[in-house]
PDB file of C-alpha atoms and ligand atoms in Angstrom:
ATOM      1  CA  UNK H 207     -11.581  -6.833  20.823  1.00  0.00           C
ATOM      2  CA  UNK H 208      -9.346  -4.498  18.940  1.00  0.00           C
ATOM      3  CA  UNK H 209      -8.489  -6.235  15.661  1.00  0.00           C
ATOM      4  CA  UNK H 210      -4.698  -6.710  14.709  1.00  0.00           C
ATOM      5  CA  UNK H 211      -4.569  -5.670  11.070  1.00  0.00           C
ATOM      6  CA  UNK H 212      -4.986  -2.587   9.031  1.00  0.00           C
ATOM      7  CA  UNK H 213      -4.780  -1.654   5.407  1.00  0.00           C
ATOM      8  CA  UNK H 214      -2.813   1.305   3.964  1.00  0.00           C
ATOM      9  CA  UNK H 215      -1.709   2.634   0.694  1.00  0.00           C
ATOM     10  CA  UNK H 216       1.044   5.122  -0.164  1.00  0.00           C
ATOM     11  CA  UNK H 217      -0.700   7.507  -2.398  1.00  0.00           C
ATOM     12  CA  UNK H 218       0.603   8.785  -5.873  1.00  0.00           C
ATOM     13  CA  UNK H 219       2.220  12.088  -4.902  1.00  0.00           C
ATOM     14  CA  UNK H 220       3.982  10.498  -2.080  1.00  0.00           C
ATOM     15  CA  UNK H 221       5.213   7.784  -3.944  1.00  0.00           C
ATOM     16  CA  UNK H 222       6.236   9.929  -7.087  1.00  0.00           C
ATOM     17  CA  UNK H 223       8.089  12.517  -4.479  1.00  0.00           C
ATOM     18  CA  UNK H 224      10.228   9.374  -3.483  1.00  0.00           C
ATOM     19  CA  UNK H 225       8.929   9.064   0.105  1.00  0.00           C
ATOM     20  CA  UNK H 226       7.703   5.529   0.001  1.00  0.00           C
ATOM     21  CA  UNK H 227      11.033   4.262   1.622  1.00  0.00           C
ATOM     22  CA  UNK H 228      10.995   6.578   4.451  1.00  0.00           C
ATOM     23  CA  UNK H 229       7.307   5.854   5.063  1.00  0.00           C
ATOM     24  CA  UNK H 230       7.891   2.212   5.084  1.00  0.00           C
ATOM     25  CA  UNK H 231      10.813   2.700   7.477  1.00  0.00           C
ATOM     26  CA  UNK H 232       8.567   4.572   9.953  1.00  0.00           C
ATOM     27  CA  UNK H 233       5.792   2.197   9.677  1.00  0.00           C
ATOM     28  CA  UNK H 234       8.181  -0.511  10.746  1.00  0.00           C
ATOM     29  CA  UNK H 235       9.684   1.786  13.439  1.00  0.00           C
ATOM     30  CA  UNK H 236       6.348   2.334  14.982  1.00  0.00           C
ATOM     31  CA  UNK H 237       6.038  -1.498  15.426  1.00  0.00           C
ATOM     32  CA  UNK H 238       3.840  -2.454  12.508  1.00  0.00           C
ATOM     33  CA  UNK H 239       4.772  -5.701  10.478  1.00  0.00           C
ATOM     34  CA  UNK H 240       3.967  -6.160   7.067  1.00  0.00           C
ATOM     35  CA  UNK H 241       1.485  -9.142   6.089  1.00  0.00           C
ATOM     36  CA  UNK H 242       1.409  -8.134   2.423  1.00  0.00           C
ATOM     37  CA  UNK H 243       2.847  -5.531   0.236  1.00  0.00           C
ATOM     38  CA  UNK H 244       2.620  -4.675  -3.566  1.00  0.00           C
ATOM     39  CA  UNK H 245       3.056  -1.749  -6.143  1.00  0.00           C
ATOM     40  CA  UNK H 246       0.080  -1.256  -8.413  1.00  0.00           C
ATOM     41  CA  UNK H 247      -1.304   1.370 -10.590  1.00  0.00           C
ATOM     42  CA  UNK H 248      -5.041   1.344 -10.071  1.00  0.00           C
ATOM     43  CA  UNK H 249      -7.409   2.169 -13.043  1.00  0.00           C
ATOM     44  CA  UNK H 250     -10.198   4.771 -12.426  1.00  0.00           C
ATOM     45  CA  UNK H 251     -12.594   1.986 -12.101  1.00  0.00           C
ATOM     46  CA  UNK H 252     -10.673   0.174  -9.514  1.00  0.00           C
ATOM     47  CA  UNK H 253     -10.075   3.435  -7.470  1.00  0.00           C
ATOM     48  CA  UNK H 254     -13.907   4.308  -7.859  1.00  0.00           C
ATOM     49  CA  UNK H 255     -14.805   0.889  -6.424  1.00  0.00           C
ATOM     50  CA  UNK H 256     -12.273   1.165  -3.612  1.00  0.00           C
ATOM     51  CA  UNK H 257     -13.642   4.456  -2.548  1.00  0.00           C
ATOM     52  CA  UNK H 258     -17.204   3.811  -3.498  1.00  0.00           C
ATOM     53  CA  UNK H 259     -18.331   4.589   0.134  1.00  0.00           C
ATOM     54  CA  UNK H 260     -17.263   8.318  -0.691  1.00  0.00           C
ATOM     55  CA  UNK H 261     -19.415   8.348  -3.855  1.00  0.00           C
ATOM     56  CA  UNK H 262     -21.802  11.036  -2.653  1.00  0.00           C
ATOM     57  CA  UNK H 263     -19.068  13.432  -1.312  1.00  0.00           C
ATOM     58  CA  UNK H 264     -18.095  16.517  -3.499  1.00  0.00           C
ATOM     59  CA  UNK H 265     -14.352  15.385  -3.752  1.00  0.00           C
ATOM     60  CA  UNK H 266     -15.071  11.781  -5.109  1.00  0.00           C
ATOM     61  CA  UNK H 267     -14.325  12.530  -8.635  1.00  0.00           C
ATOM     62  CA  UNK H 268     -11.112  14.284  -7.750  1.00  0.00           C
ATOM     63  CA  UNK H 269     -10.176  11.543  -5.356  1.00  0.00           C
ATOM     64  CA  UNK H 270     -10.891   8.853  -8.057  1.00  0.00           C
ATOM     65  CA  UNK H 271      -8.673  10.767 -10.579  1.00  0.00           C
ATOM     66  CA  UNK H 272      -5.759  11.206  -8.158  1.00  0.00           C
ATOM     67  CA  UNK H 273      -5.858   7.630  -6.910  1.00  0.00           C
ATOM     68  CA  UNK H 274      -5.349   6.375 -10.475  1.00  0.00           C
ATOM     69  CA  UNK H 275      -2.945   8.982 -11.602  1.00  0.00           C
ATOM     70  CA  UNK H 276       0.185   7.008 -10.789  1.00  0.00           C
ATOM     71  CA  UNK H 277       1.595   3.922  -9.045  1.00  0.00           C
ATOM     72  CA  UNK H 278       0.857   3.370  -5.292  1.00  0.00           C
ATOM     73  CA  UNK H 279       2.016   0.920  -2.726  1.00  0.00           C
ATOM     74  CA  UNK H 280      -0.723  -1.093  -0.964  1.00  0.00           C
ATOM     75  CA  UNK H 281      -0.030  -3.081   2.089  1.00  0.00           C
ATOM     76  CA  UNK H 282      -1.630  -4.954   5.112  1.00  0.00           C
ATOM     77  CA  UNK H 283      -0.122  -4.272   8.549  1.00  0.00           C
ATOM     78  CA  UNK H 284      -0.311  -6.090  11.697  1.00  0.00           C
ATOM     79  CA  UNK H 285      -0.104  -4.913  15.287  1.00  0.00           C
ATOM     80  CA  UNK H 286      -2.195  -4.890  18.472  1.00  0.00           C
ATOM     81  CA  UNK H 287      -4.971  -2.285  17.847  1.00  0.00           C
ATOM     82  CA  UNK H 288      -3.790  -1.722  14.353  1.00  0.00           C
ATOM     83  CA  UNK H 289      -6.709   0.424  13.009  1.00  0.00           C
ATOM     84  CA  UNK H 290      -6.548   3.013  15.829  1.00  0.00           C
ATOM     85  CA  UNK H 291      -2.753   3.064  16.375  1.00  0.00           C
ATOM     86  CA  UNK H 292      -2.212   3.523  12.652  1.00  0.00           C
ATOM     87  CA  UNK H 293      -4.608   6.373  12.332  1.00  0.00           C
ATOM     88  CA  UNK H 294      -2.895   8.082  15.180  1.00  0.00           C
ATOM     89  CA  UNK H 295       0.474   7.331  13.546  1.00  0.00           C
ATOM     90  CA  UNK H 296      -0.747   8.816  10.150  1.00  0.00           C
ATOM     91  CA  UNK H 297      -2.374  12.070  11.554  1.00  0.00           C
ATOM     92  CA  UNK H 298      -5.461  13.911  10.529  1.00  0.00           C
ATOM     93  CA  UNK H 299      -6.998  13.771   6.984  1.00  0.00           C
ATOM     94  CA  UNK H 300      -6.071  17.300   6.756  1.00  0.00           C
ATOM     95  CA  UNK H 301      -2.341  17.737   6.907  1.00  0.00           C
ATOM     96  CA  UNK H 302      -2.781  21.456   8.397  1.00  0.00           C
ATOM     97  CA  UNK H 303      -4.614  19.655  11.350  1.00  0.00           C
ATOM     98  CA  UNK H 304      -2.022  16.645  11.557  1.00  0.00           C
ATOM     99  CA  UNK H 305       0.014  16.265  14.693  1.00  0.00           C
ATOM    100  CA  UNK H 306       3.757  16.954  14.637  1.00  0.00           C
ATOM    101  CA  UNK H 307       5.782  14.048  13.590  1.00  0.00           C
ATOM    102  CA  UNK H 308       2.911  11.942  11.845  1.00  0.00           C
ATOM    103  CA  UNK H 309       3.106  10.780   8.272  1.00  0.00           C
ATOM    104  CA  UNK H 310       0.625  13.208   6.985  1.00  0.00           C
ATOM    105  CA  UNK H 311       2.244  16.180   8.677  1.00  0.00           C
ATOM    106  CA  UNK H 312       5.567  15.258   7.146  1.00  0.00           C
ATOM    107  CA  UNK H 313       4.690  13.999   3.601  1.00  0.00           C
ATOM    108  CA  UNK H 314       1.093  15.158   2.672  1.00  0.00           C
ATOM    109  CA  UNK H 315       0.814  18.084   0.063  1.00  0.00           C
ATOM    110  CA  UNK H 316      -2.910  18.803   0.656  1.00  0.00           C
ATOM    111  CA  UNK H 317      -6.124  17.292   2.176  1.00  0.00           C
ATOM    112  CA  UNK H 318      -6.638  15.388  -0.965  1.00  0.00           C
ATOM    113  CA  UNK H 319      -3.006  14.289  -1.554  1.00  0.00           C
ATOM    114  CA  UNK H 320      -2.451  13.308   2.021  1.00  0.00           C
ATOM    115  CA  UNK H 321       0.313  10.741   1.484  1.00  0.00           C
ATOM    116  CA  UNK H 322      -1.304   7.655   2.923  1.00  0.00           C
ATOM    117  CA  UNK H 323      -4.630   5.707   3.473  1.00  0.00           C
ATOM    118  CA  UNK H 324      -5.499   4.109   6.648  1.00  0.00           C
ATOM    119  CA  UNK H 325      -8.557   2.000   7.271  1.00  0.00           C
ATOM    120  CA  UNK H 326     -11.120   3.366   9.770  1.00  0.00           C
ATOM    121  CA  UNK H 327     -12.530   0.213  11.259  1.00  0.00           C
ATOM    122  CA  UNK H 328     -11.586  -3.489  11.696  1.00  0.00           C
ATOM    123  CA  UNK H 329     -14.302  -4.487   9.441  1.00  0.00           C
ATOM    124  CA  UNK H 330     -13.204  -2.309   6.794  1.00  0.00           C
ATOM    125  CA  UNK H 331      -9.574  -3.160   7.128  1.00  0.00           C
ATOM    126  CA  UNK H 332     -10.382  -6.649   6.097  1.00  0.00           C
ATOM    127  CA  UNK H 333     -12.676  -5.539   3.182  1.00  0.00           C
ATOM    128  CA  UNK H 334      -9.851  -3.306   1.959  1.00  0.00           C
ATOM    129  CA  UNK H 335      -7.051  -6.055   2.363  1.00  0.00           C
ATOM    130  CA  UNK H 336      -9.421  -8.345   0.517  1.00  0.00           C
ATOM    131  CA  UNK H 337      -9.787  -5.922  -2.279  1.00  0.00           C
ATOM    132  CA  UNK H 338      -5.981  -5.959  -3.010  1.00  0.00           C
ATOM    133  CA  UNK H 339      -4.758  -9.264  -1.819  1.00  0.00           C
ATOM    134  CA  UNK H 340      -5.800 -12.950  -1.918  1.00  0.00           C
ATOM    135  CA  UNK H 341      -5.607 -15.156   1.284  1.00  0.00           C
ATOM    136  CA  UNK H 342      -2.278 -16.734   0.273  1.00  0.00           C
ATOM    137  CA  UNK H 343      -0.586 -13.268  -0.260  1.00  0.00           C
ATOM    138  CA  UNK H 344      -1.362 -12.329   3.393  1.00  0.00           C
ATOM    139  CA  UNK H 345       1.278 -14.112   5.538  1.00  0.00           C
TER     140      UNK H 345
HETATM  141  P1  ADP R 547      -9.318   9.644   5.780  1.00  0.00           P
HETATM  142  O1  ADP R 547      -8.444   9.044   4.386  1.00  0.00           O
HETATM  143  O2  ADP R 547      -8.595  10.124   6.722  1.00  0.00           O
HETATM  144  O3  ADP R 547     -10.052   8.249   6.298  1.00  0.00           O
HETATM  145  P2  ADP R 547     -11.747  10.313   4.478  1.00  0.00           P
HETATM  146  O4  ADP R 547     -12.105   8.760   4.466  1.00  0.00           O
HETATM  147  O5  ADP R 547     -12.821  11.199   5.025  1.00  0.00           O
HETATM  148  O6  ADP R 547     -10.443  10.416   5.228  1.00  0.00           O
HETATM  149  O7  ADP R 547     -11.430  10.649   2.950  1.00  0.00           O
HETATM  150  C1  ADP R 547     -10.929   9.719   1.982  1.00  0.00           C
HETATM  151  C2  ADP R 547      -9.816  10.547   1.299  1.00  0.00           C
HETATM  152  O8  ADP R 547     -10.572  11.374   0.434  1.00  0.00           O
HETATM  153  C3  ADP R 547      -8.973  11.337   1.976  1.00  0.00           C
HETATM  154  O9  ADP R 547      -7.723  10.529   2.580  1.00  0.00           O
HETATM  155  C4  ADP R 547      -8.401  12.410   1.115  1.00  0.00           C
HETATM  156  O10 ADP R 547      -7.515  11.834   0.170  1.00  0.00           O
HETATM  157  C5  ADP R 547      -9.618  12.601   0.215  1.00  0.00           C
HETATM  158  N1  ADP R 547     -10.465  13.858   0.834  1.00  0.00           N
HETATM  159  C6  ADP R 547     -11.163  13.807   1.994  1.00  0.00           C
HETATM  160  N2  ADP R 547     -11.719  14.967   2.342  1.00  0.00           N
HETATM  161  C7  ADP R 547     -11.345  15.769   1.282  1.00  0.00           C
HETATM  162  C8  ADP R 547     -11.633  17.167   0.716  1.00  0.00           C
HETATM  163  N3  ADP R 547     -12.425  17.998   1.600  1.00  0.00           N
HETATM  164  N4  ADP R 547     -11.020  17.638  -0.352  1.00  0.00           N
HETATM  165  C9  ADP R 547     -10.404  16.889  -1.107  1.00  0.00           C
HETATM  166  N5  ADP R 547     -10.201  15.308  -0.892  1.00  0.00           N
HETATM  167  C10 ADP R 547     -10.455  15.047   0.281  1.00  0.00           C
HETATM  168 MG1   MG R 548     -11.288   6.987   5.392  1.00  0.00          MG
END
């Protein structure tokens, strides 16, 4: 059964460039509802923990530095088939390969600074949501 939640972040560059409002508006327009949302500035340690799965990848250091470089918006979204639908909605990791109209096509500035995060499985969606939010913050 497809899960009904996914976790997302509006990454530092998209936030700094003033795109958060437009991105949130498009998320709602695509039929997702918000179970939780907050603005945070991650420490390098927190960003490193969140992305620990990528520790062995060559871009890990750059990713941790970037994700702790400024404020982000973290959110839990609800929709039928949320994980897969959200990944289709945001587009490919590399904006050069992202489909027209997707969030990354519109707002990413590079493969690293690619505007938004989206969970890759139902299991990771819950792990990531619980990393940022307690149960009573998710309504
Ligand atoms: P996605 O966010 O699409 O699930 P990954 O899980 O593979 O992509 O990677 C996590 C994040 O690491 C990406 O969103 C991007 O910010 C960064 N990243 C991925 N590949 C690269 C790369 N080749 N160079 C720099 N940063 C990268
Ligand atoms: Mg991923």
